[in-house]
XYZ file of C-alpha atoms in Angstrom:
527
model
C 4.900 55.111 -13.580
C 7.923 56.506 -11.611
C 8.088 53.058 -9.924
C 9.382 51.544 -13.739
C 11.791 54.455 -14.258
C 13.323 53.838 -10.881
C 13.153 50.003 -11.118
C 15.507 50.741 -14.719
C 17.618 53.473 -12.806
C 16.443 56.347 -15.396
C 14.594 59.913 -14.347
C 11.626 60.642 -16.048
C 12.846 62.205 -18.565
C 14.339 59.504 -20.286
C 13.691 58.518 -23.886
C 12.455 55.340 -25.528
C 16.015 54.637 -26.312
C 17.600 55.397 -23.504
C 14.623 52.676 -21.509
C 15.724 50.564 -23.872
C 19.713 50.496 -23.461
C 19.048 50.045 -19.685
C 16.901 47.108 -20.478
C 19.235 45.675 -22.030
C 21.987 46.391 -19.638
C 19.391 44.826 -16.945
C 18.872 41.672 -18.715
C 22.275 40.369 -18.491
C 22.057 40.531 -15.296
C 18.236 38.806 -14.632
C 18.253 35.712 -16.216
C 14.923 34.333 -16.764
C 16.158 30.892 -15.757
C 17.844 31.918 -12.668
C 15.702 34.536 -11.080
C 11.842 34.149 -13.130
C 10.355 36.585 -10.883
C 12.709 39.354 -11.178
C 12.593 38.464 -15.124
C 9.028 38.890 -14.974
C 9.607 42.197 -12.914
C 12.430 43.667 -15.791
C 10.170 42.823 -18.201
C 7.186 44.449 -16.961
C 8.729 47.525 -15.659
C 10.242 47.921 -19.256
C 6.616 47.860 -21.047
C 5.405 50.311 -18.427
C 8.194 52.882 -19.070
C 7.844 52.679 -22.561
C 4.229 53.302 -21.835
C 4.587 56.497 -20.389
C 7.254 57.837 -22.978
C 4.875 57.239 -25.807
C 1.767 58.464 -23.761
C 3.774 61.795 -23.127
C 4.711 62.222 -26.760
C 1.173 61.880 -27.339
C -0.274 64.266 -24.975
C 0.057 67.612 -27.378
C -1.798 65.997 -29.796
C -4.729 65.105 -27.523
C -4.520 68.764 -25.609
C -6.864 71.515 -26.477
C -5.300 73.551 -29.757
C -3.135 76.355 -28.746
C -4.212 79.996 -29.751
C -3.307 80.597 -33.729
C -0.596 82.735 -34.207
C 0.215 83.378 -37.364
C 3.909 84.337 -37.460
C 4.630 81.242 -35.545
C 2.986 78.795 -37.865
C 5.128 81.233 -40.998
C 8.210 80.572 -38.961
C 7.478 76.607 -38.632
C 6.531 76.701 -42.494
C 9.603 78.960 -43.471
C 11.302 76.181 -41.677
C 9.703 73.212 -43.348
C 9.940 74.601 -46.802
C 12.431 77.746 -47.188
C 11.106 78.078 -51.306
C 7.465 78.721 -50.530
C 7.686 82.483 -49.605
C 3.814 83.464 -48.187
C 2.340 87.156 -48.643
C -0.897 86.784 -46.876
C -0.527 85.060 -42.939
C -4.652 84.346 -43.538
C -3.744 81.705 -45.702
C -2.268 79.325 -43.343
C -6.285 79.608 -42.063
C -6.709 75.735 -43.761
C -4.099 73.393 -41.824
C -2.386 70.975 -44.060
C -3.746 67.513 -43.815
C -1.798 64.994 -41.716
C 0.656 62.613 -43.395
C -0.565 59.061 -43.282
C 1.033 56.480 -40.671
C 4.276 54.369 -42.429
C 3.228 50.892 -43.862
C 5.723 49.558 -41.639
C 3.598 50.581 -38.724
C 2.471 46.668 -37.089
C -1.522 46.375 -36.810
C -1.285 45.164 -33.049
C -4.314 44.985 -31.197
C -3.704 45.945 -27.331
C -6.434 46.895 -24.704
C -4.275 49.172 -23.195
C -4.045 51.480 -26.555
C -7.377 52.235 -26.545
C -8.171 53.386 -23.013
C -7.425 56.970 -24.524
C -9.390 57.035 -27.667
C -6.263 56.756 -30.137
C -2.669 57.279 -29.867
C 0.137 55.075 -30.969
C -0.165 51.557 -30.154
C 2.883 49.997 -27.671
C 5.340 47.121 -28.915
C 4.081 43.672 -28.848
C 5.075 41.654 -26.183
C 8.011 39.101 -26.335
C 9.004 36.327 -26.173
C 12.478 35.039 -24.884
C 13.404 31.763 -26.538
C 16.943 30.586 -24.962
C 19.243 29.085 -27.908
C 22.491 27.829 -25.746
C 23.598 24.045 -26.230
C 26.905 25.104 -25.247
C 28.689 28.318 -23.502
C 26.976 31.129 -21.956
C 23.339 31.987 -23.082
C 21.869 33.717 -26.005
C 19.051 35.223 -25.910
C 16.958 35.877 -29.086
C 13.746 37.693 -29.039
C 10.968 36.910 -31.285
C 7.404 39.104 -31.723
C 4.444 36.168 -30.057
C 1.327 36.038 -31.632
C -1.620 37.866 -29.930
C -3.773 34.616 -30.442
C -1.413 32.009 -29.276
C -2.312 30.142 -26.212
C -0.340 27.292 -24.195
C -1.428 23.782 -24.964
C -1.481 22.375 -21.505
C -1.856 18.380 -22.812
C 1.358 18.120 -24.684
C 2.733 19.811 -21.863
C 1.958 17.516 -19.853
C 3.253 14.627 -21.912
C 6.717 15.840 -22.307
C 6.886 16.504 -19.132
C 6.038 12.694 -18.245
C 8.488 11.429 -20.808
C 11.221 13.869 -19.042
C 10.007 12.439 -15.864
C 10.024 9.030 -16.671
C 13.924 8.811 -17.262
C 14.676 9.929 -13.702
C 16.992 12.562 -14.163
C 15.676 15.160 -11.248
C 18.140 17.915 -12.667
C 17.292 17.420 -16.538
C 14.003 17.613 -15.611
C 14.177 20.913 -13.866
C 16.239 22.289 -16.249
C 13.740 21.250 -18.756
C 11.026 23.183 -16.678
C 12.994 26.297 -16.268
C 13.700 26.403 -20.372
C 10.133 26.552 -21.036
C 8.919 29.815 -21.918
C 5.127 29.919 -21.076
C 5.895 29.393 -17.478
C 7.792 32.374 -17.184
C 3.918 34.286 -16.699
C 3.526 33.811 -12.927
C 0.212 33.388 -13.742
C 0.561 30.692 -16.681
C 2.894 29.096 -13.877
C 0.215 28.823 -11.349
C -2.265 27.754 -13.331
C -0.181 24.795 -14.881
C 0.825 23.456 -11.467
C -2.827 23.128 -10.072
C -3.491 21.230 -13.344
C -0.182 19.269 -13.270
C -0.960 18.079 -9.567
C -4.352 17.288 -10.767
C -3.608 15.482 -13.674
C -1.246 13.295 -11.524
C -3.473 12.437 -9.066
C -6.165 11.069 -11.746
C -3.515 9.017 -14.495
C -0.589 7.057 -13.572
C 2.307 9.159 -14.704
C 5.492 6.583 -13.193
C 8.633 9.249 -11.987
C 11.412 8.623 -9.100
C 10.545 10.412 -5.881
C 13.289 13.111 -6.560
C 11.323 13.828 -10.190
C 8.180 14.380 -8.159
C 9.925 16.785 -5.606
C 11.125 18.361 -8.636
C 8.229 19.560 -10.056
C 6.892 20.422 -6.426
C 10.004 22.569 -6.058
C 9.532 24.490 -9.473
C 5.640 25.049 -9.075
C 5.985 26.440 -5.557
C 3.768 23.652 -4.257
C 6.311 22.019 -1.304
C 5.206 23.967 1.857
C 2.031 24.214 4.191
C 1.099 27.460 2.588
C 0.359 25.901 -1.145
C -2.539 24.433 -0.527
C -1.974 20.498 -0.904
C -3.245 18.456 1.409
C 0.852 16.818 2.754
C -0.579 13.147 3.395
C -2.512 12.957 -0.427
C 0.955 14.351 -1.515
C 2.819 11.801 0.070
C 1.010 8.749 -1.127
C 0.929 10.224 -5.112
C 4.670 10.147 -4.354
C 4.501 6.867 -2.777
C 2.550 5.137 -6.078
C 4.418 7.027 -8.962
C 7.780 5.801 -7.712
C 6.847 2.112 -7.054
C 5.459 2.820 -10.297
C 8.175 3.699 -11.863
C 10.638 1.006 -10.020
C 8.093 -1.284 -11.952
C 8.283 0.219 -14.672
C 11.870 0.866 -14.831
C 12.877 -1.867 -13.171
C 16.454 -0.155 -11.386
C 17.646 -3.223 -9.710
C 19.560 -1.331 -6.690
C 16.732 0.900 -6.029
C 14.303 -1.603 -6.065
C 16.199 -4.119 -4.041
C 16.460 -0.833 -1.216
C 13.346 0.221 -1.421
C 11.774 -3.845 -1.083
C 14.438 -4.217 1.960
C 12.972 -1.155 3.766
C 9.466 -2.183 3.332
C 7.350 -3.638 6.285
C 7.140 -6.766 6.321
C 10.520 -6.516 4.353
C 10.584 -8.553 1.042
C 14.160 -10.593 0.576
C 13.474 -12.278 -3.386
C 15.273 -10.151 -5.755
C 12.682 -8.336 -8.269
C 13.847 -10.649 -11.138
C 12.572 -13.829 -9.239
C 9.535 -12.098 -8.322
C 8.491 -11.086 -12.003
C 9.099 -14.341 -13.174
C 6.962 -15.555 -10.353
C 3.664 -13.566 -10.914
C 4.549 -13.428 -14.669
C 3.118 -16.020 -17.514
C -0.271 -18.249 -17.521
C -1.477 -20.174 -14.136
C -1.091 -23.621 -14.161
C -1.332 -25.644 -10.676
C 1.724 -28.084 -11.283
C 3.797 -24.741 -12.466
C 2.818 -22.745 -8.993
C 2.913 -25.675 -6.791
C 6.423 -26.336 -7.853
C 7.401 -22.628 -7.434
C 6.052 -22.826 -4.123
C 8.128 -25.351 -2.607
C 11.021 -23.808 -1.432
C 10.299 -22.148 2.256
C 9.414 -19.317 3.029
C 8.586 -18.357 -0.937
C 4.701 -17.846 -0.783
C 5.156 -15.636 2.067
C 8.062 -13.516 0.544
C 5.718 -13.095 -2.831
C 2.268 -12.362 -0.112
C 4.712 -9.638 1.191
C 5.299 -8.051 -2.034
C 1.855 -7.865 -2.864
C 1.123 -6.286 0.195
C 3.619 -3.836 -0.713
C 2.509 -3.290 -3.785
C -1.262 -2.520 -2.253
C 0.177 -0.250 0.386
C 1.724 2.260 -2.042
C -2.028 1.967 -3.536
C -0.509 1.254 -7.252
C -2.587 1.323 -10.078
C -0.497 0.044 -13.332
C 0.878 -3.014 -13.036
C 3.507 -4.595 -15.637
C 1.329 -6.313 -18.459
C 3.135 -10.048 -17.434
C 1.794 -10.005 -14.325
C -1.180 -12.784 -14.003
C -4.399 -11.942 -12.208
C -4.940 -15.919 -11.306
C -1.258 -16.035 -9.876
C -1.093 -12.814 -8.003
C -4.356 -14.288 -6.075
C -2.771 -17.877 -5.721
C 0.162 -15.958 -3.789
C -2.041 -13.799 -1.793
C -3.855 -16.499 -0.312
C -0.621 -18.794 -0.001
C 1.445 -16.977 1.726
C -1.342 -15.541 4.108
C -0.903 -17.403 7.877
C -3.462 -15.530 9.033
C -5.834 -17.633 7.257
C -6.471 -20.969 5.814
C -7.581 -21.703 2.178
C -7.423 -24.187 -0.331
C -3.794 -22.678 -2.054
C -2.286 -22.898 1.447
C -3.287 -26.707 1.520
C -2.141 -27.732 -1.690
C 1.451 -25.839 -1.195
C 1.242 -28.179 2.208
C 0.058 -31.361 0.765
C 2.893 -30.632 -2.157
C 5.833 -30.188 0.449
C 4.694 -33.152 1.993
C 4.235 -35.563 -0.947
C 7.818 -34.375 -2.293
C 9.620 -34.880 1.539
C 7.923 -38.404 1.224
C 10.016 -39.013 -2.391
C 12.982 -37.226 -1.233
C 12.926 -40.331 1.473
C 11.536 -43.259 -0.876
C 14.021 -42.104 -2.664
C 17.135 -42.166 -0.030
C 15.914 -45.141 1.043
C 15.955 -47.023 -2.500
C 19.275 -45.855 -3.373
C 20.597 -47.479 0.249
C 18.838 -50.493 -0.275
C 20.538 -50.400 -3.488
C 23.809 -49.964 -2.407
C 23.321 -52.483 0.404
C 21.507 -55.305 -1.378
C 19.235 -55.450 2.094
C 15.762 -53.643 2.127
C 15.677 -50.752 4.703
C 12.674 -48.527 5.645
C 14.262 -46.189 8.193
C 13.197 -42.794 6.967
C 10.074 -43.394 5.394
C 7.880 -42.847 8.711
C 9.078 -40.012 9.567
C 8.335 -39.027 6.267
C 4.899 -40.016 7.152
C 4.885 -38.684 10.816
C 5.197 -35.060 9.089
C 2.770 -35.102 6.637
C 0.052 -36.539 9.495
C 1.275 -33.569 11.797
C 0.407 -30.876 9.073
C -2.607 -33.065 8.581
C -3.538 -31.981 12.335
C -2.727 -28.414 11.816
C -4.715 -27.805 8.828
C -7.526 -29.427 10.712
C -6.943 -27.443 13.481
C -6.586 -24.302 11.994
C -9.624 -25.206 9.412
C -11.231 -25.289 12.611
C -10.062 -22.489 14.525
C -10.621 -20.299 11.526
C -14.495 -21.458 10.829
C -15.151 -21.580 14.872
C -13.250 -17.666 14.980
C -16.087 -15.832 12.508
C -18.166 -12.883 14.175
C -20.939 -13.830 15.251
C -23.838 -12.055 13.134
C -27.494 -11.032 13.961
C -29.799 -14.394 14.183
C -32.351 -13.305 11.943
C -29.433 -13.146 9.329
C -27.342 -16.193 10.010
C -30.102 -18.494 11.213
C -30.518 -20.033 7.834
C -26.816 -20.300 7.079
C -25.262 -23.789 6.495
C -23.981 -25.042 9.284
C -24.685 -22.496 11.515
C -25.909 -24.569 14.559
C -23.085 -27.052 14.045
C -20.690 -24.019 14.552
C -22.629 -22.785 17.791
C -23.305 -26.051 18.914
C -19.027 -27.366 17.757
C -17.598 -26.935 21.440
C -20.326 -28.102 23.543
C -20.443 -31.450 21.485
C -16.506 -31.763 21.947
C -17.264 -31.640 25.459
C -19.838 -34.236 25.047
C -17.675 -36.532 23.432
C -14.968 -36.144 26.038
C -17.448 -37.472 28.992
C -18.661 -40.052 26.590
C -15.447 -41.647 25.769
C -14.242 -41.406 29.428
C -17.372 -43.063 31.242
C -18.815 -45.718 28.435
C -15.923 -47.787 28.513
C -16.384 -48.005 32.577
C -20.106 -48.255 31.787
C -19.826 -50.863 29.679
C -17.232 -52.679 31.057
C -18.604 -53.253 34.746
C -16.896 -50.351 36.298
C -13.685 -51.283 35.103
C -11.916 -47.719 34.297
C -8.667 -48.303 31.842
C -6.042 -45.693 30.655
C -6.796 -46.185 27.038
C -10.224 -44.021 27.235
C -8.797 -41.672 30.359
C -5.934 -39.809 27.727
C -8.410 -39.716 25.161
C -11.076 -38.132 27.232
C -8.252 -35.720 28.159
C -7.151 -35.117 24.720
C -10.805 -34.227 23.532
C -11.120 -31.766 26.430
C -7.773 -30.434 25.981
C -8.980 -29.376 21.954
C -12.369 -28.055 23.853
C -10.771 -25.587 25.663
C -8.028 -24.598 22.907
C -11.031 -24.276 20.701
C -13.681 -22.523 23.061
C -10.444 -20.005 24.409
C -9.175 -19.288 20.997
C -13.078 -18.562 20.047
C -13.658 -16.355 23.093
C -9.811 -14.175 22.278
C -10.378 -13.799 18.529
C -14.313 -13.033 18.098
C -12.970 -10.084 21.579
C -10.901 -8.513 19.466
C -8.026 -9.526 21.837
C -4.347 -8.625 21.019
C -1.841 -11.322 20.953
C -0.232 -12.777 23.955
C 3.212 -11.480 23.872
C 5.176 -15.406 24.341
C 8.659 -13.387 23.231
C 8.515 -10.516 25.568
C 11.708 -10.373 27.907
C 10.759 -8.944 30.888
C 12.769 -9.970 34.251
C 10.026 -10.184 36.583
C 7.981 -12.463 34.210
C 10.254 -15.074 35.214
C 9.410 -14.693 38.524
C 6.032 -16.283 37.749
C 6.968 -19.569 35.671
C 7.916 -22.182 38.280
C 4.115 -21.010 39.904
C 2.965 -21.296 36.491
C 4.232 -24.710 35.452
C 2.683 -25.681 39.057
C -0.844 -24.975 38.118
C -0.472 -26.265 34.680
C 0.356 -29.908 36.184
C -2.640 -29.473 38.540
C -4.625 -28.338 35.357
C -3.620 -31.184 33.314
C -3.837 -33.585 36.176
C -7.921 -32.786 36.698
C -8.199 -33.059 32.926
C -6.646 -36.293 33.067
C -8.225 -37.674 35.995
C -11.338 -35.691 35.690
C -12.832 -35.537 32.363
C -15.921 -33.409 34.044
C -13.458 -30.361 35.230
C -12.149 -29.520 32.060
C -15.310 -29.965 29.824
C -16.742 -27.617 32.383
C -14.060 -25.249 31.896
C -14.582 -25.512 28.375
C -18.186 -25.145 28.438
C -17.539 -21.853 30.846
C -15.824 -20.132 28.411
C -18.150 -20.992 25.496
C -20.710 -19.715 27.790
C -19.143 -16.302 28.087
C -18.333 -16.135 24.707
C -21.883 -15.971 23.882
C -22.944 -13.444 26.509
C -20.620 -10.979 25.206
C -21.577 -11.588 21.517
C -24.906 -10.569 22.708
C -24.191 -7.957 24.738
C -22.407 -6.923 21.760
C -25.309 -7.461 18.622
C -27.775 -5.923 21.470
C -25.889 -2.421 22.240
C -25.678 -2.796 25.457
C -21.655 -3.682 25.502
């Protein structure tokens, strides 16, 4: 009890009026919205001091009665009324009854009141409700109910609305106005449930916001509790949230620059890209310019890496999946074709059309362009074949006794060895057929076909190993070193393809071969 008399600079002594001038004097110095704790502190220290005044007013009244002495209790009634003049001191035997407590007296029920049997009961608590829109503070105290409890839901949604207009200051402002979270404990408890309720709804809010309310609940260092890397990705997903949301151009633009892969198109474009119904001649057209499906794949990705869960309402399930799978090199599929086959089909009438409006100008007929026109779109022919391939020839290879009834499952295993086939064939029937007479015709064919058998059968062999890219870009000196050697053994390679169908469909079949040993090794456990 001394602790609260020291903490308000009194003795013991002190009165109920004097603890309460010093109270006073102390609270214009501890502002609840500067310094909470030491608020919290005053406040308490106050209600114990008055505590102890009123329990040692009490304490005569709950001590053992004093001896009765007669002349005393004349003297205190002479006192009380001079008129009343007593002849007998045995008559102030029968004590006068007690005067009933004032109706003023408030009925407040406190735990603490009661620990002695009786007594007076202490002040209500208080609350401090801070009236200031302008100048220095005012603070006005108002009685709180006993049964009044803090109603943690709309709470919660003012705080998202606060949160949502990205003012990090107004917000904590806002927080350190509120008077329920002046209670240390009412604070503690309300930012466990705050972080909890974040973490299970999307509540969008800027980064700073976020750090904000970390800041104010005490919840931004190791010794909180929160685990730092769930913390970082709730941050992550309520601001890309709330850029969505928002949509702040400058921030976005930043924060879409930064990313990894970095996305160039301007948020605008990309709305209107993923926004409205799906229809193929719509997308295809979008798609056109370069570079586009990729860009859009990118900010998908982006969107999946900060793990968000509300989207804006425009955005199209069908479209956001046409993108994905557009811009995706990685992998072949039927929306990467069709952007192809469109870029091709409009370079062809881009040149039809070039060409029609010379031949009109000239008055002669001219087809000059139009080939090459047609030399492009039969060269991404060949790639999507190839990489059809590649991709259907690259799959894991499974247990037997679950793939063995797949479609085309031996055509897959069997794929390289009957390239090699093919290769031998078309370089020896010919000769066969002919008499022995070898041409050149089916000699670069042969060597084409094995050529694509051991692109294939090494591709195969790199991708199903898990293999990291060769590094073609690297720029180290003493790599040089090694290219004239290297360009050496490539012409001796390509010669014995050329020249000897046999060498390189036996290369190709060596690699196959070794391709399948470790896939077994591998399904077997023994790798």
């Amino acid at each position: 009890m001394s602790d609260a008399f020291d903490f308000l600079g009194l003795d013991r002594e002190a009165d109920e009026r004097a603890i309460k001038r010093a109270y006073a004097q102390a609270l214009k110095r501890t502002r609840p919205e500067s310094d909470p704790v030491g608020f919290q502190a005053l406040n308490e220290a106050y209600h114990r001091a008055l505590d102890g005044v009123r329990e040692r007013a009490e304490a005569p009244r709950r001590a053992a009665p004093a001896p009765f002495e007669p002349q005393a209790m004349l003297a205190m009634a002479a006192d009380a009324a001079p008129a009343v003049v007593l002849h007998d001191p045995m008559e102030l035997a029968a004590p006068a009854p007690l005067e009933p407590l004032p109706a003023t007296v408030l009925d407040w029920t406190d735990e603490t009141s009661s620990r002695d049997g009786g007594g007076v009961l202490p002040d209500p608590p208080e609350r401090v409700e801070w009236e200031a829109p302008s100048g220095p503070a005012q603070v006005t105290f108002h009685p709180a109910p006993a049964n009044e409890r803090f109603a943690f839901p709309a709470f919660y949604d003012a705080l998202a609305a606060q949160a949502l207009q990205g003012d990090a200051s107004r917000l904590r402002d806002w927080l350190q106005r509120q008077p329920a979270l002046w209670s240390l404990t009412t604070k503690a408890q309300t930012g466990a449930a705050t972080m909890a309720a974040l973490q299970s709804t999307s509540t969008p809010m800027p980064d700073r916001c976020f750090d904000a309310i970390l800041a104010f609940f005490d919840l931004d260092h190791v010794l909180a509790g929160q685990d730092a890397l769930k913390l970082g990705r709730l941050r992550r997903r309520l601001h890309v949230e709330w850029l969505l949301l928002r949509g702040e151009r400058q921030e976005f633009v930043a924060e879409l620059r930064s990313a990894k892969p970095p996305v160039n198109l301007p948020p605008d474009r990309l709305a209107r890209l993923l926004s409205g119904p799906f229809r193929w001649r719509s997308v295809l057209l979008q798609a056109l310019p370069p570079n586009q499906p990729s860009e859009v794949a990118a900010f998908l990705r982006f969107l999946e890496q900060a793990r968000v869960q509300q989207l804006p309402p425009a955005f199209d399930a069908r479209r956001m999946r046409f993108w994905r799978r557009a811009g995706d090199r990685s992998a072949m599929s039927w929306p990467r074709v069709a952007v192809g086959a469109a870029r091709c089909l409009a370079i062809t009438c881009v040149v039809a059309l070039i060409d029609a409006m010379e031949a009109i100008g000239t008055g002669v007929a001219a087809v000059t362009l139009l080939p090459l026109a047609w030399g492009i779109s039969m060269l991404w022919a060949m790639f999507i074949a190839w990489a059809a391939s590649s991709q259907w020839q690259n799959r894991p290879q499974e247990a037997f006794a679950s793939t063995k009834r797949e479609a085309g499952f031996w055509l897959r295993l069997a794929f390289i060895p009957a390239l090699c086939a093919l290769a031998l064939g078309v370089r020896r029937l010919p000769a066969l057929i002919a008499g022995g007479t070898d041409s050149d015709a089916p000699m670069v064919a042969a060597a084409a076909i094995v050529v694509l058998a051991i692109a294939f059968a090494t591709r195969r062999y790199r991708r199903r190993a898990d293999s990291p890219p060769i590094a073609w870009t690297a720029s180290v000196g003493w790599r040089w070193i090694l290219i004239l050697p290297a360009l050496k053994a490539l012409v001796v390679v390509a010669a014995l393809v050329v020249y000897y169908a046999e060498a390189g469909a036996a290369l190709a079949g060596a690699i196959w071969i070794a391709d399948l040993w470790k896939q077994w090794r591998r399904l077997s456990g023994t790798a």
